[in-house]
PDB file of C-alpha atoms and ligand atoms in Angstrom:
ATOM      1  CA  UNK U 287       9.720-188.238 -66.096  1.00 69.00           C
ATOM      2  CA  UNK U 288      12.038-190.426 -64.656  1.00 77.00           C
ATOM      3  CA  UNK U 289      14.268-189.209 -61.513  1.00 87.00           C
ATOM      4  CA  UNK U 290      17.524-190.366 -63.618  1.00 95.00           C
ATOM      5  CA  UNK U 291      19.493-187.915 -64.719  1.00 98.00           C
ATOM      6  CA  UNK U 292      23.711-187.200 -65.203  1.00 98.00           C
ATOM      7  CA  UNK U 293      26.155-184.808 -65.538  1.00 98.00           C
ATOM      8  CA  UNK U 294      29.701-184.307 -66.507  1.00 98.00           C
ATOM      9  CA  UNK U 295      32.037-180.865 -66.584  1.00 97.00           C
ATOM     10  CA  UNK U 296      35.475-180.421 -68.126  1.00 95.00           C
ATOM     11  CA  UNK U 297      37.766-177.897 -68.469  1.00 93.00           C
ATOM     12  CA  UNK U 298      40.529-179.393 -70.889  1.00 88.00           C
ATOM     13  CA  UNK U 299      43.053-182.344 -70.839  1.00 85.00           C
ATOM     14  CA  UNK U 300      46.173-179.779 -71.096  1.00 77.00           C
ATOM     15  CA  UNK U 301      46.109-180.540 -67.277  1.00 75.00           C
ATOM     16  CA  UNK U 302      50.159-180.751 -65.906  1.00 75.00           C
ATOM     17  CA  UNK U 303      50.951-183.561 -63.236  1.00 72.00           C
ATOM     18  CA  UNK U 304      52.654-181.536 -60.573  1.00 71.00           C
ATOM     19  CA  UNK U 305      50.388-178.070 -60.864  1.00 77.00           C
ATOM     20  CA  UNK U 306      47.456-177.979 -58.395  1.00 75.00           C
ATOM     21  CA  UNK U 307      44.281-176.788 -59.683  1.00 81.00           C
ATOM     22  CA  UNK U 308      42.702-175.887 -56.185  1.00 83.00           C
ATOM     23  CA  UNK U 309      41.061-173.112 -57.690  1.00 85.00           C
ATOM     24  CA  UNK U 310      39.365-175.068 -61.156  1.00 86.00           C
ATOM     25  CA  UNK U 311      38.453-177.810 -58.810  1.00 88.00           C
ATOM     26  CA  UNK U 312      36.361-175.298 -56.193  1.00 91.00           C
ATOM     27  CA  UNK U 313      34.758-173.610 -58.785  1.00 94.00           C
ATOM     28  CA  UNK U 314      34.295-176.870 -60.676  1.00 95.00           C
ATOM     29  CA  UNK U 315      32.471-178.456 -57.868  1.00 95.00           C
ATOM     30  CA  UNK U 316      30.089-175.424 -57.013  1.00 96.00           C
ATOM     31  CA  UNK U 317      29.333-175.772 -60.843  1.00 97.00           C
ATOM     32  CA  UNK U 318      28.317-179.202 -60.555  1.00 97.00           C
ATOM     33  CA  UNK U 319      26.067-178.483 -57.711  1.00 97.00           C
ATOM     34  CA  UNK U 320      24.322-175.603 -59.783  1.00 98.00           C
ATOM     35  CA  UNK U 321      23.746-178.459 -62.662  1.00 98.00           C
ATOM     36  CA  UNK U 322      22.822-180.982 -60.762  1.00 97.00           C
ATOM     37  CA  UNK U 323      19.839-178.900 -58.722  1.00 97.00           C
ATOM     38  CA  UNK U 324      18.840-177.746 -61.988  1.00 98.00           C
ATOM     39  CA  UNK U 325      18.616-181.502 -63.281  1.00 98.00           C
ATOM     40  CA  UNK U 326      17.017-182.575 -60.295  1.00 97.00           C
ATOM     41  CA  UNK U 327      14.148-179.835 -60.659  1.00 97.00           C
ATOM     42  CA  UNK U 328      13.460-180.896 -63.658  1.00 97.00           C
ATOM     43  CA  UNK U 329      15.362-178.639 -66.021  1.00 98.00           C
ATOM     44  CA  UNK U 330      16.389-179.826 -69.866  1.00 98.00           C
ATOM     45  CA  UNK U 331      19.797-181.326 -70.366  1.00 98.00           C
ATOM     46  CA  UNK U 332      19.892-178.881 -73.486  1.00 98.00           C
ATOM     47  CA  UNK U 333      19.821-175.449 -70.340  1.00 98.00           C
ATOM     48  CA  UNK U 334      22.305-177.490 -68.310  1.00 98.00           C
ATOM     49  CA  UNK U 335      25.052-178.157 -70.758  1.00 98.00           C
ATOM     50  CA  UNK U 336      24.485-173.655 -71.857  1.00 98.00           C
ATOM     51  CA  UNK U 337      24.872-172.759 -68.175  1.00 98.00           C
ATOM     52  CA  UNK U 338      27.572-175.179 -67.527  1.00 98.00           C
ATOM     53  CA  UNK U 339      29.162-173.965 -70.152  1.00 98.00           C
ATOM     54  CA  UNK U 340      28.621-170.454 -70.060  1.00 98.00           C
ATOM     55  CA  UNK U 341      30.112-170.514 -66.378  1.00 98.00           C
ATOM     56  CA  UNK U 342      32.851-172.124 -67.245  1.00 97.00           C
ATOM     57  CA  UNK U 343      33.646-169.977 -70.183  1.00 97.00           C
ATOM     58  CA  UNK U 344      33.298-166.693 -67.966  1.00 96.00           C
ATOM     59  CA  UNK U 345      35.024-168.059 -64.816  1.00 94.00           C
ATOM     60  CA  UNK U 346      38.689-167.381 -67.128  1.00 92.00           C
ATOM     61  CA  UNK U 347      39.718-170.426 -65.376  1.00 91.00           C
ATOM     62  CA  UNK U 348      40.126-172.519 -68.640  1.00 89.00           C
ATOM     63  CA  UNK U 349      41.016-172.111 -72.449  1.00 90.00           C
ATOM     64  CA  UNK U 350      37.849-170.468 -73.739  1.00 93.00           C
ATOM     65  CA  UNK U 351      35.574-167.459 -72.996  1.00 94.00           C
ATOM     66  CA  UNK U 352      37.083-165.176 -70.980  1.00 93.00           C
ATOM     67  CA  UNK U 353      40.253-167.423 -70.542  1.00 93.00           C
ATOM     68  CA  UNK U 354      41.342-167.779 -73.745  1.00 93.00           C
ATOM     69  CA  UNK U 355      44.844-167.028 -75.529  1.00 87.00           C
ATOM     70  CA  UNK U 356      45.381-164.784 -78.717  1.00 90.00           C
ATOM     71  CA  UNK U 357      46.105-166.468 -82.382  1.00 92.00           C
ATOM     72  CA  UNK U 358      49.668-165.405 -83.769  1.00 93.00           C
ATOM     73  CA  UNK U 359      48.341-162.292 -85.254  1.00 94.00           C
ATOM     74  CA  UNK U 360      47.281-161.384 -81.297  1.00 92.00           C
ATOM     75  CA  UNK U 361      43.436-161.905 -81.977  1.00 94.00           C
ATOM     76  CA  UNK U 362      41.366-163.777 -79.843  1.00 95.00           C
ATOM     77  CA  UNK U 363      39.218-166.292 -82.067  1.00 96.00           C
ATOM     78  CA  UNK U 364      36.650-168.479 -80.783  1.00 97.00           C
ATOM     79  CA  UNK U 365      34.909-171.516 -81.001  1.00 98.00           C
ATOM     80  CA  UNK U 366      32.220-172.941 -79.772  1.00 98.00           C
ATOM     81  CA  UNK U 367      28.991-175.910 -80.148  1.00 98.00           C
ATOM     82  CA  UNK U 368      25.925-176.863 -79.039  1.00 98.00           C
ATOM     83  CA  UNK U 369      23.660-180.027 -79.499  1.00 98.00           C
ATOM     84  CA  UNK U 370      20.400-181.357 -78.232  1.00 98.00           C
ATOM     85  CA  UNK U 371      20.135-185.043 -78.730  1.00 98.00           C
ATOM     86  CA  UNK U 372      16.645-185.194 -78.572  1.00 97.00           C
ATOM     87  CA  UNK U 373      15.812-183.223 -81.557  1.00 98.00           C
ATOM     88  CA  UNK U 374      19.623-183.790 -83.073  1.00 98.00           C
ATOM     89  CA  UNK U 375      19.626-179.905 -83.621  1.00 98.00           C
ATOM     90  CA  UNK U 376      22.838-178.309 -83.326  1.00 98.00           C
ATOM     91  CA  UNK U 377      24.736-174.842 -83.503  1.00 98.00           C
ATOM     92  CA  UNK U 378      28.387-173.348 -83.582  1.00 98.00           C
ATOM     93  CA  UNK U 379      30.488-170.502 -84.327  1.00 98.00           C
ATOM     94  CA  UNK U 380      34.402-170.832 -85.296  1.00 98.00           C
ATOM     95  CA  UNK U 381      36.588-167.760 -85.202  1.00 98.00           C
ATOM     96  CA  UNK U 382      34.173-165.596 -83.576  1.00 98.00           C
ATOM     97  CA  UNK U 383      35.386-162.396 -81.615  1.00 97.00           C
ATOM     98  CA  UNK U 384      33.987-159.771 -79.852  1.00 97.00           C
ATOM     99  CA  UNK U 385      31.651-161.811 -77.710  1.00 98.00           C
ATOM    100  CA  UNK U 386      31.465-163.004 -74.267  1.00 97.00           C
ATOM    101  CA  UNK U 387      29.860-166.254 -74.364  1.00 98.00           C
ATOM    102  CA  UNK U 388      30.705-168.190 -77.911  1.00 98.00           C
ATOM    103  CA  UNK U 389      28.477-171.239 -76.113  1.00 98.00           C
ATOM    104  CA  UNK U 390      25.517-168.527 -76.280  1.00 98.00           C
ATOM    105  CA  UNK U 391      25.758-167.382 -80.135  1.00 98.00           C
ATOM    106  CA  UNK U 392      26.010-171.471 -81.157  1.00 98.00           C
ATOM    107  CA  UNK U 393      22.698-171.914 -79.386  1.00 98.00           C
ATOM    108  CA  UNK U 394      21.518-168.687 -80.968  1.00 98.00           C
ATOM    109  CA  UNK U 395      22.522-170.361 -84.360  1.00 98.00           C
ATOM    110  CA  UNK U 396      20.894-173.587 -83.311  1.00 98.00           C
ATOM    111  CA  UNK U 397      17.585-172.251 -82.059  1.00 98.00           C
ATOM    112  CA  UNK U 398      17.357-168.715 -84.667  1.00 98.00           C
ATOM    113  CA  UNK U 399      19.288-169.773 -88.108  1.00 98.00           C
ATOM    114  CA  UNK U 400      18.314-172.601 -90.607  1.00 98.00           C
ATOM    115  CA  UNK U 401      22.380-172.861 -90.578  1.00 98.00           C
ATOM    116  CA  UNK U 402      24.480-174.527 -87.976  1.00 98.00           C
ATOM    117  CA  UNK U 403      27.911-173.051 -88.023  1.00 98.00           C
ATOM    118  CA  UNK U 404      28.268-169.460 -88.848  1.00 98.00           C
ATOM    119  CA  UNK U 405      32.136-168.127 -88.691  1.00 98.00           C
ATOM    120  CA  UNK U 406      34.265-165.105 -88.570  1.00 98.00           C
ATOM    121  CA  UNK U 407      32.648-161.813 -89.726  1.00 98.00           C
ATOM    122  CA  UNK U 408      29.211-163.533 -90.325  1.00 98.00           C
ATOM    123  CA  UNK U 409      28.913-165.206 -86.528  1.00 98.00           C
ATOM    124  CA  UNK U 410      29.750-161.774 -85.081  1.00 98.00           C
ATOM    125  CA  UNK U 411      27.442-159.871 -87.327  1.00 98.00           C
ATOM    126  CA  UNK U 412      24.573-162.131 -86.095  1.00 98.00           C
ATOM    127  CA  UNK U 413      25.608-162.209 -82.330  1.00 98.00           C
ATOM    128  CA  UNK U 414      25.367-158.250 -82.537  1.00 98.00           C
ATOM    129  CA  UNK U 415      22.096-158.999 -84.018  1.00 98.00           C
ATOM    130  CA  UNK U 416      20.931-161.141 -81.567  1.00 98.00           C
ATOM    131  CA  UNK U 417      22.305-158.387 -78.671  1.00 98.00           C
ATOM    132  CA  UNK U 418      24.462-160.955 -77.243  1.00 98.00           C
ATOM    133  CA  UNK U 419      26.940-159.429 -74.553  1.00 97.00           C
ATOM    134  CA  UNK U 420      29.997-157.853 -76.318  1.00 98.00           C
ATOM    135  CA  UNK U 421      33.472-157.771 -75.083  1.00 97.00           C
ATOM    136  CA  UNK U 422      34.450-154.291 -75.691  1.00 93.00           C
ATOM    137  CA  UNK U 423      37.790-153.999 -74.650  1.00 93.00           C
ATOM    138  CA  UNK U 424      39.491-157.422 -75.645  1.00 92.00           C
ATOM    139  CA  UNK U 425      43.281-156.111 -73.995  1.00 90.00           C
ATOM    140  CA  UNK U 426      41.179-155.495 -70.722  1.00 93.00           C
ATOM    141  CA  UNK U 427      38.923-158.425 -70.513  1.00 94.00           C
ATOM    142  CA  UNK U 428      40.782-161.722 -71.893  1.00 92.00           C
ATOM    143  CA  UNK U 429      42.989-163.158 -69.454  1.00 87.00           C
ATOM    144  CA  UNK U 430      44.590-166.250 -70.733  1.00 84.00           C
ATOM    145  CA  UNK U 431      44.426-169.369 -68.587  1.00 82.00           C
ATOM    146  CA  UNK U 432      47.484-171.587 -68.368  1.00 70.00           C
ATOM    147  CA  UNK U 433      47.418-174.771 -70.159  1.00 63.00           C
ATOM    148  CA  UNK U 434      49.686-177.445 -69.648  1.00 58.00           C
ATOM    149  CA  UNK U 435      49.940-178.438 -72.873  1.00 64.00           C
ATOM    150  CA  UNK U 436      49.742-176.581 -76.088  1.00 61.00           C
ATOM    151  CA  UNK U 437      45.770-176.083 -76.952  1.00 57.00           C
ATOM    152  CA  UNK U 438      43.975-178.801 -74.394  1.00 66.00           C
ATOM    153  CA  UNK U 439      42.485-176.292 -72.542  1.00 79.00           C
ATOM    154  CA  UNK U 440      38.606-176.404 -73.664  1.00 92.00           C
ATOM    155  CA  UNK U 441      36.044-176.042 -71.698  1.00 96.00           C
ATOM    156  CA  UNK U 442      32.862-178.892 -72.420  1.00 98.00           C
ATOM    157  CA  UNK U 443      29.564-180.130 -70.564  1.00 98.00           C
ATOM    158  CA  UNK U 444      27.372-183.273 -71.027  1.00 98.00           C
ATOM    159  CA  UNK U 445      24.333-184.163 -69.558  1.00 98.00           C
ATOM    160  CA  UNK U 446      21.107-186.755 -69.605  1.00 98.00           C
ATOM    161  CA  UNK U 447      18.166-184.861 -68.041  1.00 98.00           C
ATOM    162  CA  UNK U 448      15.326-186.569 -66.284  1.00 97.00           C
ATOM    163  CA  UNK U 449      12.990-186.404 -69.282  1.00 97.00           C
ATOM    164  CA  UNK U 450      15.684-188.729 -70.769  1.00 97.00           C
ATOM    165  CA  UNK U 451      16.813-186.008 -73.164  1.00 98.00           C
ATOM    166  CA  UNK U 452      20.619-185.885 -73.572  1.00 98.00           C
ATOM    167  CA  UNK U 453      22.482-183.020 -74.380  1.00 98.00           C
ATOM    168  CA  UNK U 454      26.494-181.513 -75.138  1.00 98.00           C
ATOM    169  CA  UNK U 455      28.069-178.550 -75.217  1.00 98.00           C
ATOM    170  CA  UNK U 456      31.825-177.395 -76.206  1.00 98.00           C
ATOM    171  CA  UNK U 457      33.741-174.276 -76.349  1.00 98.00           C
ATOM    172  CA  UNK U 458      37.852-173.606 -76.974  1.00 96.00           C
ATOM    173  CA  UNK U 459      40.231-170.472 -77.660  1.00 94.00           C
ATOM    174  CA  UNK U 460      41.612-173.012 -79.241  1.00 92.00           C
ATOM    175  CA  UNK U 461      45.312-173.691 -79.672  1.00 88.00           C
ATOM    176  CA  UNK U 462      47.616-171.280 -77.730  1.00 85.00           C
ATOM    177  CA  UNK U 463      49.091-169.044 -81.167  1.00 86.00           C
ATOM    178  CA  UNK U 464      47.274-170.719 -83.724  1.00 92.00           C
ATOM    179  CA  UNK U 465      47.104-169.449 -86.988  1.00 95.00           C
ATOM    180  CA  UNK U 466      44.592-166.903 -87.632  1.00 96.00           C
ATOM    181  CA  UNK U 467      41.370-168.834 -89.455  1.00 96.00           C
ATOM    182  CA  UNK U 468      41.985-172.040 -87.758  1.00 96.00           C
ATOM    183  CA  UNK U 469      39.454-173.763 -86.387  1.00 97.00           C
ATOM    184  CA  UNK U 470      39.810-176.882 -84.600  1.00 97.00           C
ATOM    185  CA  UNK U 471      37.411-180.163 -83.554  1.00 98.00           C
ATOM    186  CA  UNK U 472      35.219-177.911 -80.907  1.00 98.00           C
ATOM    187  CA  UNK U 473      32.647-176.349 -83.179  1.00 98.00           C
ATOM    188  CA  UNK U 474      32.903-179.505 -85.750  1.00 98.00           C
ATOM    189  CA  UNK U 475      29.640-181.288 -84.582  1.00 98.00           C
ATOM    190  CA  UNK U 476      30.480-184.658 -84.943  1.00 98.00           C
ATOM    191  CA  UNK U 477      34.294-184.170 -84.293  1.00 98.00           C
ATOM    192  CA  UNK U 478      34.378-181.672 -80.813  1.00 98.00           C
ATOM    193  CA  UNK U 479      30.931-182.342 -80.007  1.00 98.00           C
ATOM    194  CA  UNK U 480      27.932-184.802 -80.608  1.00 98.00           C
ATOM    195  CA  UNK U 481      24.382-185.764 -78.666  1.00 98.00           C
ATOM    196  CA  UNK U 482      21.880-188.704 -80.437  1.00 98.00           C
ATOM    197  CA  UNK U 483      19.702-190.241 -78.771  1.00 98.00           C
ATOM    198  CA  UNK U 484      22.194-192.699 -77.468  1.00 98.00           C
ATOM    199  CA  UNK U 485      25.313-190.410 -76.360  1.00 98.00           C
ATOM    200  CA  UNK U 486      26.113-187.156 -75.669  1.00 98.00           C
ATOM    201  CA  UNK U 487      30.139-186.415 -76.123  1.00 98.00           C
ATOM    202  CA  UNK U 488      32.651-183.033 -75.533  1.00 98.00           C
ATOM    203  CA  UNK U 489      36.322-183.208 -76.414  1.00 97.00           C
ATOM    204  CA  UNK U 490      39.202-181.712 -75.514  1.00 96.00           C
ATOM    205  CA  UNK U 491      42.598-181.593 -77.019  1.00 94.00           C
ATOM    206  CA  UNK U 492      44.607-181.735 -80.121  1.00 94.00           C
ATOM    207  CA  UNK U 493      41.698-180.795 -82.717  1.00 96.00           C
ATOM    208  CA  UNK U 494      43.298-181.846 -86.002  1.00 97.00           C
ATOM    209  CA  UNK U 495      43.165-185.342 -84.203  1.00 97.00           C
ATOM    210  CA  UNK U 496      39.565-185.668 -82.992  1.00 98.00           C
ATOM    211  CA  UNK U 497      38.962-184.358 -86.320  1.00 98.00           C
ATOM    212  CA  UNK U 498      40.059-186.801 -87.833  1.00 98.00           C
ATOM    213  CA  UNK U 499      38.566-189.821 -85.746  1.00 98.00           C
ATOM    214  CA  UNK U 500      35.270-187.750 -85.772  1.00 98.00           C
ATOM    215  CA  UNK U 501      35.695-188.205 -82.026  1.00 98.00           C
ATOM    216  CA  UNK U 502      32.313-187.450 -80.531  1.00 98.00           C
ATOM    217  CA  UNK U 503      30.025-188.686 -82.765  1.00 98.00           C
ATOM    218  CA  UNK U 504      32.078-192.068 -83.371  1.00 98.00           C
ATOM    219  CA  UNK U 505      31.602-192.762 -79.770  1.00 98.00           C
ATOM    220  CA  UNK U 506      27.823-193.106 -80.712  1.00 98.00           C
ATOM    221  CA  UNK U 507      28.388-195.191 -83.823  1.00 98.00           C
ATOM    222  CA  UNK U 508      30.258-197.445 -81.829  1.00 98.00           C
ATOM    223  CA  UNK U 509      27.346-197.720 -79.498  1.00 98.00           C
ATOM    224  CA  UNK U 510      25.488-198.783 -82.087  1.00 98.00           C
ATOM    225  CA  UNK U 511      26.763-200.469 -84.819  1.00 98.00           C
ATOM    226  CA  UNK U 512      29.495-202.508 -82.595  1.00 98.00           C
ATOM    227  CA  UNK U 513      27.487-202.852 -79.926  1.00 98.00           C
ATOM    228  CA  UNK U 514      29.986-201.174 -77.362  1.00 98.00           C
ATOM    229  CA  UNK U 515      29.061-200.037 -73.775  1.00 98.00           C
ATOM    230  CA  UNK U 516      29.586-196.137 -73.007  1.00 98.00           C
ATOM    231  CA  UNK U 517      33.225-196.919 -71.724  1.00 98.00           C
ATOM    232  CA  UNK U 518      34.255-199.003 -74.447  1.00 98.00           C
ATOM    233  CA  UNK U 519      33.626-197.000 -76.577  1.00 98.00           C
ATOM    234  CA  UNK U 520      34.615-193.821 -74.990  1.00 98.00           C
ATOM    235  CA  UNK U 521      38.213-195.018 -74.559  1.00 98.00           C
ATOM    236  CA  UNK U 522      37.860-196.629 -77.581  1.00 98.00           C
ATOM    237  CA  UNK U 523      37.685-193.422 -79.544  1.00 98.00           C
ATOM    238  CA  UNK U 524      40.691-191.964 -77.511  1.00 98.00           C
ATOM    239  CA  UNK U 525      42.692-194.644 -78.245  1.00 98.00           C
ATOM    240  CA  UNK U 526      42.198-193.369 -81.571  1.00 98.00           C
ATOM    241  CA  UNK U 527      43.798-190.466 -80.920  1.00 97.00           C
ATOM    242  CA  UNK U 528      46.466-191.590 -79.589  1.00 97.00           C
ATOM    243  CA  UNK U 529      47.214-194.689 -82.092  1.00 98.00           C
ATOM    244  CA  UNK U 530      47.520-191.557 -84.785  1.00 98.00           C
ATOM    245  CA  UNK U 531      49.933-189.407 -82.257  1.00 97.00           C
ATOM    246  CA  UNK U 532      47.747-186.838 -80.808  1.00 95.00           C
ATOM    247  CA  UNK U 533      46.532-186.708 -76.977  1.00 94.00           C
ATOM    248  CA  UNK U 534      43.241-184.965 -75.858  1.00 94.00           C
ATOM    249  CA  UNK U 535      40.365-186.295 -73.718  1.00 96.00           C
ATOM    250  CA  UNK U 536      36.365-186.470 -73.446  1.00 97.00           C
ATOM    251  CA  UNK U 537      33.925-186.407 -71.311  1.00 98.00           C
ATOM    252  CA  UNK U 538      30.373-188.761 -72.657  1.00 98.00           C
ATOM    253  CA  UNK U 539      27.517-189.965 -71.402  1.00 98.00           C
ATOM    254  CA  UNK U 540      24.855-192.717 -72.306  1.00 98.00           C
ATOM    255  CA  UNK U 541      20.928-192.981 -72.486  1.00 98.00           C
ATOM    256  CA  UNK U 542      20.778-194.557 -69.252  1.00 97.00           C
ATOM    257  CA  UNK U 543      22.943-192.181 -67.401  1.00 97.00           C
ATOM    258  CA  UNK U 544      26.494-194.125 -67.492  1.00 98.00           C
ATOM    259  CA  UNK U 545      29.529-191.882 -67.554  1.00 98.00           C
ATOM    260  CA  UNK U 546      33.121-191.715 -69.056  1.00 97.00           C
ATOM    261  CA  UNK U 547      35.906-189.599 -68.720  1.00 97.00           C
ATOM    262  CA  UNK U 548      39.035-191.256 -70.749  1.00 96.00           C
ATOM    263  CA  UNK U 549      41.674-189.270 -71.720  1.00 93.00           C
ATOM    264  CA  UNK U 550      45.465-189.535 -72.855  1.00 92.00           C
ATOM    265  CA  UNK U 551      47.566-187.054 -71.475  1.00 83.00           C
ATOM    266  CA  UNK U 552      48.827-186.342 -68.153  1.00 80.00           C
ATOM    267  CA  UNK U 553      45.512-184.971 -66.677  1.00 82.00           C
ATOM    268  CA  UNK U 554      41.967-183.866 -67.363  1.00 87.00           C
ATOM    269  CA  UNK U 555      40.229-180.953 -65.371  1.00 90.00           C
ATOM    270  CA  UNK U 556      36.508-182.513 -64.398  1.00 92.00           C
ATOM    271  CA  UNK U 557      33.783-183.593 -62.554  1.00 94.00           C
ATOM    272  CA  UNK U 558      31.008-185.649 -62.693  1.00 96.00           C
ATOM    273  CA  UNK U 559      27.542-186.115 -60.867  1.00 96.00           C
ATOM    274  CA  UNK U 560      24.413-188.340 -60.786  1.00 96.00           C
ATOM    275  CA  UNK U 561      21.348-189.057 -59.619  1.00 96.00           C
ATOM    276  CA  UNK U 562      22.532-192.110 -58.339  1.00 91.00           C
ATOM    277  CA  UNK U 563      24.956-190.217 -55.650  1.00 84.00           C
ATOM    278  CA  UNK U 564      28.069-190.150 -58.085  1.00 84.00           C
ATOM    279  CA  UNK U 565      30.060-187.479 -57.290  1.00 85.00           C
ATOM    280  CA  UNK U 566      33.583-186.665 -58.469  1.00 87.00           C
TER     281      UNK U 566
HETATM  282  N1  LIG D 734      40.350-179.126 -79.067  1.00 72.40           N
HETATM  283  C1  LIG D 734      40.712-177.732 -79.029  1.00 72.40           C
HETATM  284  C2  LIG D 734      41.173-177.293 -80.385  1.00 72.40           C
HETATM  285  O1  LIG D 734      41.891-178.024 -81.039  1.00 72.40           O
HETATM  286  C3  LIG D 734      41.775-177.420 -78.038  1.00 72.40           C
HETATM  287  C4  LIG D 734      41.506-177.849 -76.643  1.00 72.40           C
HETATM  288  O2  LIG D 734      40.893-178.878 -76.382  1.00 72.40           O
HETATM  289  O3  LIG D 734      41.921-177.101 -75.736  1.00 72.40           O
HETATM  290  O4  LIG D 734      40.880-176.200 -80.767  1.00 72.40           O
END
């Protein structure tokens, strides 16, 4: 075990200029204390990123979980991703209601199906299964978050653990009155979400986009077949997005514990920490 390890949080890049997020950024920061303790113990980067994420999908403080905004039919549809880079297993649900924690029924697909995205119906019928925690009155519990800008509101985690073991997780409501059925980048492993052996990446914004690039896992490729540090490649990916018209962000980090945060729009809700004393 080495004593490197890294960790990075967001919460969407639908962030407006002149709003202040005292309340994201509190909560944000107690978060990344939680993660990093738990990295510093010892803990997998695979039960970092499902905390993280979990937290940040019941703290109604973002675009997913508990935050998140009804489809135009007034039906709150999730979606959500998991993947351990070690092992390059991964696990998602798109349009899945009636559940609390979308993060947890991905890694229930991951770690309990042969499958890796289950959607509508067939997600919730095997989150039931698995007795994950219900949301049984969806008028009562949902509260939407605000999001600056339509759909950028998704909530994401990263991390490289000390065993070297990198790890990313992603979860959305998606775009604010999106058509019933759609599904964006977040639960698209390889567009929303990727972790290899060499990078672990969580998007946020304008899906259809990231889709298209294949966002998160082209910030790997470029790792490796170009030769690209973290950063270059990172904001190489974003650029991307925004050479094709769409705007978004992600959060990525390396084997050897390097962050990046690039992101085209007006801001980004995150946070970073490391073993080295980076704190953000
Ligand atoms: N990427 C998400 C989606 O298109 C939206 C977001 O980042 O808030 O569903």
């Amino acid at each position: 075990m080495s004593s490197i390890w890294s960790l990075a949080l967001h919460g969407g890049a639908g962030a407006i200029a002149e709003r202040a997020y005292k309340r994201e950024e509190e909560h944000m920061a107690a978060l990344l204390d939680e993660g990093a303790a738990m990295l510093a113990r010892g803990d997998s980067a695979l039960d970092v990123v499902t905390a993280m994420a979990e937290a940040l999908e019941a703290s109604g403080l973002h675009v997913a979980g508990k935050g998140a905004a009804p489809n135009a039919a007034g039906v709150v549809e999730l979606d959500a991703s998991i993947m351990d880079g070690a092992t390059r297993k991964a696990g998602a649900v798109a349009a899945l209601c009636g559940f609390v924690s979308p993060v947890r029924a991905a890694r229930a697909v991951m770690e309990r199906t042969p499958h890796i995205l289950l959607a509508g119906d067939g997600a919730a019928r095997f989150a039931g299964e698995q007795h994950l925690a219900r949301v049984d009155d969806p008028q009562a519990y949902y509260a939407p978050a605000e999001s600056g800008l339509p759909g950028a509101g998704t909530i994401g985690a990263v991390a490289l653990d000390a065993g070297g073991r990198l790890a990313a997780a992603t979860s959305t409501g998606g775009l604010h009155g999106k058509m019933p059925g759609r599904v964006g980048d977040t639960p698209i492993i390889g567009a929303g979400c990727w972790a290899d052996e060499r990078a672990a990446v969580s998007c946020t914004g304008l899906g259809e986009y990231f889709m298209r690039v294949n966002a998160a896992a082209d910030v790997s490729a470029r790792i490796a077949y170009a030769g690209q540090t973290l950063d270059e490649a990172a904001f190489g990916v974003i650029e991307d997005v925004r050479r094709l018209g769409g705007y978004g962000g992600l959060i990525a980090v390396d084997a050897k514990g390097h962050l990046a945060t690039p992101f085209v729009s007006q801001g980004m809700k995150r946070g970073i920490a490391s073993s080295s004393g980076l704190r953000d």
